[in-house]
Coordinates of C-alpha atoms and ligand atoms in Angstrom, one line a residue:
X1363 CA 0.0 0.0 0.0
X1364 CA 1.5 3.4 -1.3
X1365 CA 2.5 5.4 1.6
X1366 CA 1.4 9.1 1.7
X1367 CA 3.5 11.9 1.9
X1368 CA 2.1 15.6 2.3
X1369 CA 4.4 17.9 0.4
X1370 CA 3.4 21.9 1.4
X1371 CA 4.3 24.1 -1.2
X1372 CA 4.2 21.7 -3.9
X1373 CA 3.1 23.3 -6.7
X1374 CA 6.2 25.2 -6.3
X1375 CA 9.9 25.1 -8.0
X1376 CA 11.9 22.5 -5.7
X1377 CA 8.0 20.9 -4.3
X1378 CA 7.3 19.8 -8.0
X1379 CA 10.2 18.1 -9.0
X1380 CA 10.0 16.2 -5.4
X1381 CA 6.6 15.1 -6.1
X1382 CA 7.4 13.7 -9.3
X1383 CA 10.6 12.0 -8.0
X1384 CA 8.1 10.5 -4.7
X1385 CA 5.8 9.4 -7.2
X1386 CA 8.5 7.5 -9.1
X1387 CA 9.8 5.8 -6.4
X1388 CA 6.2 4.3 -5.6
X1389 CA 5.0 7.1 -2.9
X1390 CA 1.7 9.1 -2.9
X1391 CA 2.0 12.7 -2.7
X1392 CA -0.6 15.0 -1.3
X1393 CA 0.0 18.8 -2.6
X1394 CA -1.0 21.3 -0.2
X1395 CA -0.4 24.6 -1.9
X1396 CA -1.7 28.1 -1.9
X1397 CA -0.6 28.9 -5.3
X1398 CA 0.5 32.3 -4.7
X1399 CA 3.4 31.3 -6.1
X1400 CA 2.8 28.7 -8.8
X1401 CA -0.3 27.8 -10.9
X1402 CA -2.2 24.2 -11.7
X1403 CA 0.0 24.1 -15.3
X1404 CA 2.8 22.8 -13.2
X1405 CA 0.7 20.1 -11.8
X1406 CA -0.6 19.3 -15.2
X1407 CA 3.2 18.9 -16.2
X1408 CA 3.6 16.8 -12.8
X1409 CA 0.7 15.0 -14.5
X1410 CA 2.3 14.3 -17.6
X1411 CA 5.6 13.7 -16.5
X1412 CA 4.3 10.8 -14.3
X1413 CA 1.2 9.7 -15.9
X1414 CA -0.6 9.8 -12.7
X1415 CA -3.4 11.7 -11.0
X1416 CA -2.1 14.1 -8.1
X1417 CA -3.9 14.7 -5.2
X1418 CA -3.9 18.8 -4.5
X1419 CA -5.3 21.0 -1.9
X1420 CA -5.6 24.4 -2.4
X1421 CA -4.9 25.4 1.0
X1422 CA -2.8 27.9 2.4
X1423 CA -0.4 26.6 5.5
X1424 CA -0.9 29.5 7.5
X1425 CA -4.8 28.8 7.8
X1426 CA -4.9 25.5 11.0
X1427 CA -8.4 24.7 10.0
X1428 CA -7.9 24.0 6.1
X1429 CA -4.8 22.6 6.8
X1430 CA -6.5 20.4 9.8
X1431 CA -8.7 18.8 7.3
X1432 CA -5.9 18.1 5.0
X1433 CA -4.3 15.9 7.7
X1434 CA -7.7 13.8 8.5
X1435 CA -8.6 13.4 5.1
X1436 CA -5.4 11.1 5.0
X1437 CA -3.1 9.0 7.0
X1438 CA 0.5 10.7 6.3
X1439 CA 3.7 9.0 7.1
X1440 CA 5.8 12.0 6.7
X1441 CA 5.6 15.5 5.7
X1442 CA 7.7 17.8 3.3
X1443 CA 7.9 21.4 4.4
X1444 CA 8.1 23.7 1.2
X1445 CA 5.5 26.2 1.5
X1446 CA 7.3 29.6 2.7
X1447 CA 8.1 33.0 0.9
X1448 CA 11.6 32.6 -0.1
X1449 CA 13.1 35.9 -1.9
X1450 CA 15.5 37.2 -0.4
X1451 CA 15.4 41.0 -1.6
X1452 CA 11.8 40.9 -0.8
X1453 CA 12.3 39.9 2.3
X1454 CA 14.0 43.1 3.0
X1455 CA 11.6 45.5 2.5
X1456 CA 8.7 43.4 3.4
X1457 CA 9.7 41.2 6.7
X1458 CA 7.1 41.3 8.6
X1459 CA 5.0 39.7 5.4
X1460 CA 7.9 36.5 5.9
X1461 CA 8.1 36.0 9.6
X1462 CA 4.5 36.0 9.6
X1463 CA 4.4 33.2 6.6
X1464 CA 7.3 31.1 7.2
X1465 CA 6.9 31.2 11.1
X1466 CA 3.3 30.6 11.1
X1467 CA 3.5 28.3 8.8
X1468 CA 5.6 26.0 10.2
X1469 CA 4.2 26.0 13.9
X1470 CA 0.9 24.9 12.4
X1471 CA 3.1 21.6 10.9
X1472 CA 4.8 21.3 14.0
X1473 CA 1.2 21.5 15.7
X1474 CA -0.3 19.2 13.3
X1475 CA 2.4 16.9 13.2
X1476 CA 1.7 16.2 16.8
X1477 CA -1.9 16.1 16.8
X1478 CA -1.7 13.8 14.1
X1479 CA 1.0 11.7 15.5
X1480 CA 3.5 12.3 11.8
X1481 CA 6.6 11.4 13.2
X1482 CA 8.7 12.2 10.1
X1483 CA 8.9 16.1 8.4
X1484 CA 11.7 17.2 6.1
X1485 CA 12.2 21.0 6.2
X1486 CA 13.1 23.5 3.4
X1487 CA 16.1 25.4 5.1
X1488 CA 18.7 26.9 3.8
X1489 CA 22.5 27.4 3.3
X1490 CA 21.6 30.9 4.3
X1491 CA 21.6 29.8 7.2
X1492 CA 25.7 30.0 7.4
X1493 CA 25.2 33.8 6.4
X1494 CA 29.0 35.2 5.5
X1495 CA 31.2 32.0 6.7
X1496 CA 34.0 33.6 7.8
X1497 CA 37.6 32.4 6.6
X1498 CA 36.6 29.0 5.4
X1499 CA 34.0 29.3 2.0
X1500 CA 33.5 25.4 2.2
X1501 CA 30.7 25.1 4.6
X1502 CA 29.7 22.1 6.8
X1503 CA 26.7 21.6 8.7
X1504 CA 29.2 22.3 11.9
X1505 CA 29.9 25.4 10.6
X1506 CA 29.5 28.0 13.1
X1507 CA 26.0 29.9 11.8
X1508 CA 26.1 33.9 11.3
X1509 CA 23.6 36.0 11.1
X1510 CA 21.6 35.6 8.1
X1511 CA 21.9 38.6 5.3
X1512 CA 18.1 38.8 5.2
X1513 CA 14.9 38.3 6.7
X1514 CA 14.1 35.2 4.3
X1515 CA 17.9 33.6 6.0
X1516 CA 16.6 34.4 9.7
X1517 CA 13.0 32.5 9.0
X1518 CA 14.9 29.6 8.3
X1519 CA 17.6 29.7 11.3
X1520 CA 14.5 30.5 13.4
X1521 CA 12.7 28.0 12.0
X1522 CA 15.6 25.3 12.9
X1523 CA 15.5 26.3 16.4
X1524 CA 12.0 26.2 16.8
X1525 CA 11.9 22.8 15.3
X1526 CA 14.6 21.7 18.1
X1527 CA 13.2 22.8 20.8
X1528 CA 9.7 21.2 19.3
X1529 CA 11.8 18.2 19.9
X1530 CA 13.8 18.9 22.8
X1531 CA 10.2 18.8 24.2
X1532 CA 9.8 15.1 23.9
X1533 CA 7.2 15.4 20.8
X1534 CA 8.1 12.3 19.0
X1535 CA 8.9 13.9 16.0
X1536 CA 12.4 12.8 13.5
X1537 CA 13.2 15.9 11.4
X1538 CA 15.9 16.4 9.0
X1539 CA 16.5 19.9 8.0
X1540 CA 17.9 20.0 4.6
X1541 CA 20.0 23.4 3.4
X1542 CA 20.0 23.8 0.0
X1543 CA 22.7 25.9 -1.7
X1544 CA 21.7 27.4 -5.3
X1545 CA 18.8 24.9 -6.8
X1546 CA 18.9 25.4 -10.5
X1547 CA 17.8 23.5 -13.8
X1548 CA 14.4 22.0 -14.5
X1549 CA 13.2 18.5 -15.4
X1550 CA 14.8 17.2 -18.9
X1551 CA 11.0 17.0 -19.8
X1552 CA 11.2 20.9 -19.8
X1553 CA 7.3 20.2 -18.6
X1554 CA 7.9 21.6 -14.9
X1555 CA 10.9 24.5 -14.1
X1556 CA 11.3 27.5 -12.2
X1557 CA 8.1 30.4 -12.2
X1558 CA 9.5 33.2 -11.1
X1559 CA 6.7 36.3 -10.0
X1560 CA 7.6 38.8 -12.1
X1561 CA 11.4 39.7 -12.8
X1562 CA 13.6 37.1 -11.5
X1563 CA 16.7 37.9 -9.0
X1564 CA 17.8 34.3 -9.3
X1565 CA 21.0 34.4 -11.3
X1566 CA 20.1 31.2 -13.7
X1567 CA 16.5 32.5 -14.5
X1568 CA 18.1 35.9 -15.1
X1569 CA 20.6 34.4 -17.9
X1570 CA 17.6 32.4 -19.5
X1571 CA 15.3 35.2 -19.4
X1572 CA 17.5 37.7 -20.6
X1573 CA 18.9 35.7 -23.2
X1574 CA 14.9 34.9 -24.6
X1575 CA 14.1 38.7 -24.5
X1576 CA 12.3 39.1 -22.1
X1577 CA 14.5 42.2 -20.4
X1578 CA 17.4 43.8 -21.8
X1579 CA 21.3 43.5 -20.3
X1580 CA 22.3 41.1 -17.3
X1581 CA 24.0 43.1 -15.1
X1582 CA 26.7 41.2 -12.9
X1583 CA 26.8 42.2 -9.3
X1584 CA 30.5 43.0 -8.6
X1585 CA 34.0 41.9 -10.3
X1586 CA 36.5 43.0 -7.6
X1587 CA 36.0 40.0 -4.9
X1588 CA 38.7 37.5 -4.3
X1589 CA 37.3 34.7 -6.5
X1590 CA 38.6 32.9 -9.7
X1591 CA 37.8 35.7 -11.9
X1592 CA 36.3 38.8 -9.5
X1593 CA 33.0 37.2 -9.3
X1594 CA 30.8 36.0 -6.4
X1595 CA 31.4 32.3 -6.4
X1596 CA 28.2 29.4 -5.5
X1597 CA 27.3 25.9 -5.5
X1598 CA 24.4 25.6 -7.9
X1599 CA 22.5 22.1 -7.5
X1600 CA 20.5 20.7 -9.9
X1601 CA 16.5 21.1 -8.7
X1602 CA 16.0 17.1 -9.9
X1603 CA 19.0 16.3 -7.4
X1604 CA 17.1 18.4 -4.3
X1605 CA 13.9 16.6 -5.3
X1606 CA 16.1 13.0 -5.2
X1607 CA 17.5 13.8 -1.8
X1608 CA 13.7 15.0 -0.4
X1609 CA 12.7 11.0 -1.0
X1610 CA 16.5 10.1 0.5
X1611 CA 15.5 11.9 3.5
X1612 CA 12.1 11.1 4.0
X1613 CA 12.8 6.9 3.0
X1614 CA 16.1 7.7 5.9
X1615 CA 13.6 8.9 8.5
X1616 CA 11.2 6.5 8.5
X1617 CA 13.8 4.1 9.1
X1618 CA 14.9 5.8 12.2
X1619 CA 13.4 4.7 15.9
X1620 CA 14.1 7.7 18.1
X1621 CA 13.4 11.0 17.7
X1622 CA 16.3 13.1 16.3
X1623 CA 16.8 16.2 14.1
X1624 CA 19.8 16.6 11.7
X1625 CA 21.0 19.5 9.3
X1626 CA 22.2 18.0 6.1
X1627 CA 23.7 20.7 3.4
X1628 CA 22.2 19.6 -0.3
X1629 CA 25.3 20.8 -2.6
X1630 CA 27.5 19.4 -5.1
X1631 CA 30.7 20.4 -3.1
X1632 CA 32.0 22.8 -6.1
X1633 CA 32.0 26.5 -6.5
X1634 CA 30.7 28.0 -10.0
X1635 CA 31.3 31.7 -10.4
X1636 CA 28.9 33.9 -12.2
X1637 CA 30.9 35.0 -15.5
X1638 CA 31.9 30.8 -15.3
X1639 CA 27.5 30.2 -15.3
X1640 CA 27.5 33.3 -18.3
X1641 CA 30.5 31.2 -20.2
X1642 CA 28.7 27.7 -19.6
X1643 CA 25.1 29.5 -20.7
X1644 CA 26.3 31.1 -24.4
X1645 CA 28.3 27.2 -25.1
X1646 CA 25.3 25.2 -24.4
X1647 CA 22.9 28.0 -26.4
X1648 CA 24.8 29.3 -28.9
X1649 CA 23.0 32.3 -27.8
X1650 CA 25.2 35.7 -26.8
X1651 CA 24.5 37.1 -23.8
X1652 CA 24.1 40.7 -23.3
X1653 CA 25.9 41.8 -19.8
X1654 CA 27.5 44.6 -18.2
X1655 CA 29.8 44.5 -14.6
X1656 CA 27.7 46.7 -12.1
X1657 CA 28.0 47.1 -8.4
X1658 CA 28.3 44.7 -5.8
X1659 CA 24.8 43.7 -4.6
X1660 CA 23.9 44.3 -0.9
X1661 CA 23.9 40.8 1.0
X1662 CA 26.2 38.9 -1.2
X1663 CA 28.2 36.5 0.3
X1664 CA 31.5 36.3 -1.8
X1665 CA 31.7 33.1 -2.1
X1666 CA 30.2 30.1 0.0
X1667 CA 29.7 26.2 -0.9
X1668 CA 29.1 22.9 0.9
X1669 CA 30.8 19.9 2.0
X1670 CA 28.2 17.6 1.0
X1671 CA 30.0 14.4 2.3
X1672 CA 27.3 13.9 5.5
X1673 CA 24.6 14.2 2.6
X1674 CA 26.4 11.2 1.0
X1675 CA 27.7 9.7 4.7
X1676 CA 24.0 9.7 6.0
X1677 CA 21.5 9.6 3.0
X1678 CA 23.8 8.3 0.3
X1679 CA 23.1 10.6 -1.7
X1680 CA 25.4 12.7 -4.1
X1681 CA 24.6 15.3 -7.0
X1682 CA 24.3 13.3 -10.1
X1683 CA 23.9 16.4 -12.6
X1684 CA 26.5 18.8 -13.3
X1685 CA 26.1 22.5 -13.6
X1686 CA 26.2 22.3 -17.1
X1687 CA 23.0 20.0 -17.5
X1688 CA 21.1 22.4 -15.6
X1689 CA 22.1 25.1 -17.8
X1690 CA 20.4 23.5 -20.6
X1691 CA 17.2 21.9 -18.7
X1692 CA 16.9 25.7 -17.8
X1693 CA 17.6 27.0 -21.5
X1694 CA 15.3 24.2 -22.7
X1695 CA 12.4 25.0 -19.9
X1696 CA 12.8 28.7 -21.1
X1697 CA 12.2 28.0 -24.5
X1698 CA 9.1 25.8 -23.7
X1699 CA 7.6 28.8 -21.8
X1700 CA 8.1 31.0 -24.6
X1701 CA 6.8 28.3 -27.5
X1702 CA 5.1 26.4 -25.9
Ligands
LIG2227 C1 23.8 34.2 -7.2 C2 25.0 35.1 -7.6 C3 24.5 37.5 -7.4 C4 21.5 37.9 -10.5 C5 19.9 32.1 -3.5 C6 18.5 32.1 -3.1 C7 18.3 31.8 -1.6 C8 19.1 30.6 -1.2 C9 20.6 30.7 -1.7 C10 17.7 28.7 -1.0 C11 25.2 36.3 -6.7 C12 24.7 37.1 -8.9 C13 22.4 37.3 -9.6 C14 21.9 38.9 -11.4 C15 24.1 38.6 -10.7 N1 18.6 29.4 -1.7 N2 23.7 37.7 -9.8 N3 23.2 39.2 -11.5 O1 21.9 35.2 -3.7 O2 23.1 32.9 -3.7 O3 20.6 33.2 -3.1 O4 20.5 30.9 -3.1 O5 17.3 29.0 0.0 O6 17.0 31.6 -1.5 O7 18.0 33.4 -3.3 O8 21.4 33.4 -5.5 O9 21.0 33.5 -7.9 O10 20.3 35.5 -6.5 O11 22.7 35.1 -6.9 O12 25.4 38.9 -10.8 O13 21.1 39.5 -12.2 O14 24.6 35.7 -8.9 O15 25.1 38.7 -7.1 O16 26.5 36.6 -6.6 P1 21.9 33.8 -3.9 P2 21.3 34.4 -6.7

């Protein structure tokens, strides 16, 4: 019997691509989304990718009741956490919109959880979570934590600590908290990808955007830090790769007895600069890119990538993809958007 996984927020860019992925490793995910921040053609490519019927709730976390009825309507085994506002400049000048959202949103899991008796949740966090690293830029998930750069950073190093002291309080609840780096790409199927809401501050969708006309020059945020070539230097993960290492975590948990909670860092372990994502964009397209050096953006980190070895260690899991293929699962995802 197919064991049912709630996924919040899984209409959206990473949520999507972990559904499919549960689906094709036998699970049966329930999509609770709000789609403020997606829309129902990405469940229809969900849909096509997998040839099944999802199961979707339009609810919005932050609403107990709706989200109440979501949990006795089915017997979960485990939840996946996505639902939460997560850009960063936004967050910035509208923080009291994201602590709200993201902090609300995951007490009523944690609540539900419990009432429930779920005794496995994933949760969306974040390699912001390490802020600047100071000295070293490979990060572990021992790495001292600094102050996140933004609002967005500090919902998910709050959101860690409430979910340890949830339980530090003897709720019998397993969580593994899973910091992303840069998730980038789309599926191969170019059926699901990235949505931004309106213009794009993601580096990857800017490139692909800019390059299909949709806006004019890239401008790239600084060329005088001490990288390989001036310019701020991450670890961009293929989305398909996140969505493996959701199932990983989830399959790992339910195989644990005791309650626990871990911080796992979901990288490749290598750094990419941005004029190195620029080169790797105009080989794979054939497409010139228009670009100009412009100031440092406020927030940057420098440069800032993980050790994944306890995601390998723990979940055996590794990236698979390379930058490169999620340069062109992006192109190809942009060019299905714009033909369709
Ligand atoms: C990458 C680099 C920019 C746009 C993201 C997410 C955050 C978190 C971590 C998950 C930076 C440069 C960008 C442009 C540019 N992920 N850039 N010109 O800031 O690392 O944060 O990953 O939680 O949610 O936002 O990613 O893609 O915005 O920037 O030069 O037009 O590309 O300055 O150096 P970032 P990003």
């Amino acid at each position: 019997m197919s064991k049912y996984i709630l996924v919040t927020g899984g209409a959206g860019y990473i949520g999507s691509h972990t559904v499919v992925q549960l689906i094709n490793s036998g699970y049966r995910p329930v999509i609770l989304d709000d789609f403020s921040n997606s829309t129902l053609e990405i469940v229809k490519g969900v849909e096509q990718i997998t040839s099944t019927q999802v199961l979707v709730r339009k609810v919005n976390v932050c609403d107990i009741n709706s989200t109440r009825a979501v949990f006795n309507e089915f017997h979960f085994e485990g939840v996946i956490h996505f639902a939460a506002f997560k850009a960063v400049g936004e967050s910035v000048s509208e923080p009291n919109r994201y602590y709200r959202n993201n902090i609300l949103g995951l007490l009523n899991i944690l609540d539900l959880a419990e009432e429930f008796n779920v005794q496995n949740l994933v949760f969306s966090s974040s390699c912001t979570v390490y802020g600047s690293p100071k000295g070293n830029r490979v990060v572990t998930e021992e790495t001292v934590l600094q102050d996140a750069n933004s609002p967005y950073g500090n919902t998910k190093r709050i959101g860690e600590r409430i979910i340890s002291d949830f339980v530090n309080s003897k709720v019998n609840l397993k969580v593994l908290n899973l910091r992303y780096f840069n998730p980038v790409g789309a599926h191969e199927s170019a059926l699901i990808g990235e949505l931004p809401a309106g213009k794009p501050n993601n580096l990857l969708p800017v490139v692909t955007q800019s390059a299909i006309g949709k806006f004019g020059p890239i401008t790239v945020h600084g060329n005088d830090y001490s990288t390989v070539d001036g310019t701020c230097v991450r670890d961009y993960v293929h989305v398909v790769d996140v969505a493996d290492a959701h199932v990983k975590a989830v399959e790992w948990l339910m195989e644990q007895e005791q309650s626990l909670e871990e911080h796992i860092n979901i990288g490749t372990g290598k750094g990419t600069s941005v004029l190195e994502i620029i080169n790797t964009f105009e080989q794979v397209s054939n497409v010139r890119l228009d670009w100009v050096f412009g100031p440092r953006r406020k927030g940057d980190v420098e440069e800032i990538f993980a050790d994944a070895s306890k995601a390998y260690d723990v979940l055996n899991w590794r990236a698979k993809k390379t930058v490169k293929d999620a340069v062109i699962d992006a192109w190809n995802w942009e060019l299905k958007l714009k033909n369709g």
